[in-house]
């Protein structure tokens, strides 16, 4: 381990170029929460990104998924909206992704309005649950005439 004159710390290197540099053929970093708990969202481990005034701007969190004694985990990304840090994206232990959704039920589960700047391809059944479906297009192609 090296502590350079600049205050940078190097593990596996004698010339660290950042505050902490790990250099190896397997430069893994392990964060371990030693709390023995199996609550939903418990045993969390976080990387917190603060600004100059020690205000949290964003964080990445891994935590237990569910209440069973197992190793299921969620990966959660949170951002600061100017008032508080809130969950923005979650990947749960089933591989479901939630955007503004803390308990995603689908492979991609969005809570809120969405905009796609490009083509959207659906290879399966499209289900529209709403009062009105609006199509803003100069052309609408329907290939299944049984609608």
Coordinates of C-alpha atoms in Angstrom, one line a residue, residues 5-63:
X5 CA 2.6 13.0 -1.1
X6 CA -0.7 14.2 -2.7
X7 CA -2.6 12.1 -0.1
X8 CA -3.7 9.6 -2.8
X9 CA -3.7 6.0 -1.6
X10 CA -2.7 3.1 -3.9
X11 CA -3.2 -0.6 -3.3
X12 CA -1.2 -2.6 -5.8
X13 CA 0.3 0.6 -7.3
X14 CA 3.0 3.0 -6.1
X15 CA 1.7 5.9 -8.2
X16 CA -2.0 6.3 -7.4
X17 CA -3.6 8.9 -9.7
X18 CA -6.8 9.3 -7.7
X19 CA -7.8 9.5 -4.1
X20 CA -8.0 5.7 -4.0
X21 CA -6.7 3.5 -6.7
X22 CA -6.8 -0.3 -6.6
X23 CA -4.5 -2.0 -9.1
X24 CA -4.5 -5.8 -9.7
X25 CA -5.5 -8.5 -12.1
X26 CA -8.7 -8.7 -10.0
X27 CA -9.3 -5.2 -8.6
X28 CA -12.5 -6.0 -6.8
X29 CA -13.9 -3.9 -4.0
X30 CA -16.1 -5.6 -1.5
X31 CA -18.5 -3.8 0.8
X32 CA -20.0 -6.0 3.6
X33 CA -22.8 -5.2 5.9
X34 CA -22.3 -7.3 9.0
X35 CA -25.9 -6.8 10.3
X36 CA -27.6 -10.2 10.3
X37 CA -31.1 -9.3 9.2
X38 CA -33.5 -10.6 6.5
X39 CA -36.0 -7.8 6.3
X40 CA -37.1 -6.4 2.9
X41 CA -34.6 -3.6 2.2
X42 CA -32.5 -4.6 5.2
X43 CA -28.7 -5.3 5.3
X44 CA -28.2 -2.4 2.8
X45 CA -24.8 -1.3 1.6
X46 CA -24.5 2.0 -0.1
X47 CA -22.2 4.2 -2.1
X48 CA -23.2 7.8 -1.4
X49 CA -22.1 10.7 -3.6
X50 CA -22.0 14.0 -1.7
X51 CA -21.2 17.5 -2.9
X52 CA -18.9 20.0 -1.4
X53 CA -21.4 20.9 1.4
X54 CA -21.9 17.2 2.4
X55 CA -25.3 17.0 0.7
X56 CA -26.1 13.7 -0.8
X57 CA -26.6 14.1 -4.6
X58 CA -27.1 10.4 -5.4
X59 CA -26.5 6.9 -4.1
X60 CA -26.2 3.3 -5.3
X61 CA -27.6 0.8 -2.8
X62 CA -27.7 -3.0 -2.6
X63 CA -30.1 -4.5 -0.1

